[in-house]
């Protein structure tokens, strides 16, 4: 299956700069580059031999409110049966991230593997250390719609 994930990210460059130890003007492109690299460290993608097929970022127009906005789109190729089996077995879990995503086996019945994969990737990226420290928010626009805000992270993720 090919999972296409389209997101819109919002981050305050000053908060990001403080977390990253860089100049706020470097927020774009540095933060999107960080996220693109983080994709290769998502355990489930490694366990299932998933392959990144497309990655694109676009800066969104400045709305004069001090927030950096960009879109990030990616396409990942992964075998649906392999994904379902790995999720059911609990492969690729992050045992140290108790409240920060998937830490227990999750059944992904046939027909749902696609959405489960997209949601898993979105939540993994939302819970990367730099996204947490910079208090980034992300809106998923495809294949489902959901907004992840910093207030939704547990205290464990913020620690």
PDB file of C-alpha atoms in Angstrom, residues 3 18 33-34 36 43 53 64 91 108 125 128 139 152 157:
ATOM      1  CA  UNK A   3       0.315   5.885   2.418  1.00  0.00           C
ATOM      2  CA  UNK A  18      15.655  28.408  22.079  1.00  0.00           C
ATOM      3  CA  UNK A  33      14.833  19.036   7.621  1.00  0.00           C
ATOM      4  CA  UNK A  34      14.853  17.699  11.168  1.00  0.00           C
ATOM      5  CA  UNK A  36      12.518  14.610   7.301  1.00  0.00           C
ATOM      6  CA  UNK A  43      10.805   2.050  14.488  1.00  0.00           C
ATOM      7  CA  UNK A  53       8.810   7.423  -1.849  1.00  0.00           C
ATOM      8  CA  UNK A  64       2.521  38.542  10.365  1.00  0.00           C
ATOM      9  CA  UNK A  91       6.817  -4.561  16.909  1.00  0.00           C
ATOM     10  CA  UNK A 108      -5.221  -2.940  12.560  1.00  0.00           C
ATOM     11  CA  UNK A 125       6.613  13.023  14.120  1.00  0.00           C
ATOM     12  CA  UNK A 128       9.835  13.914  18.206  1.00  0.00           C
ATOM     13  CA  UNK A 139      -2.698  19.614  11.381  1.00  0.00           C
ATOM     14  CA  UNK A 152      -2.394  17.338  23.932  1.00  0.00           C
ATOM     15  CA  UNK A 157       6.292  13.667  26.735  1.00  0.00           C
TER      16      UNK A 157
END
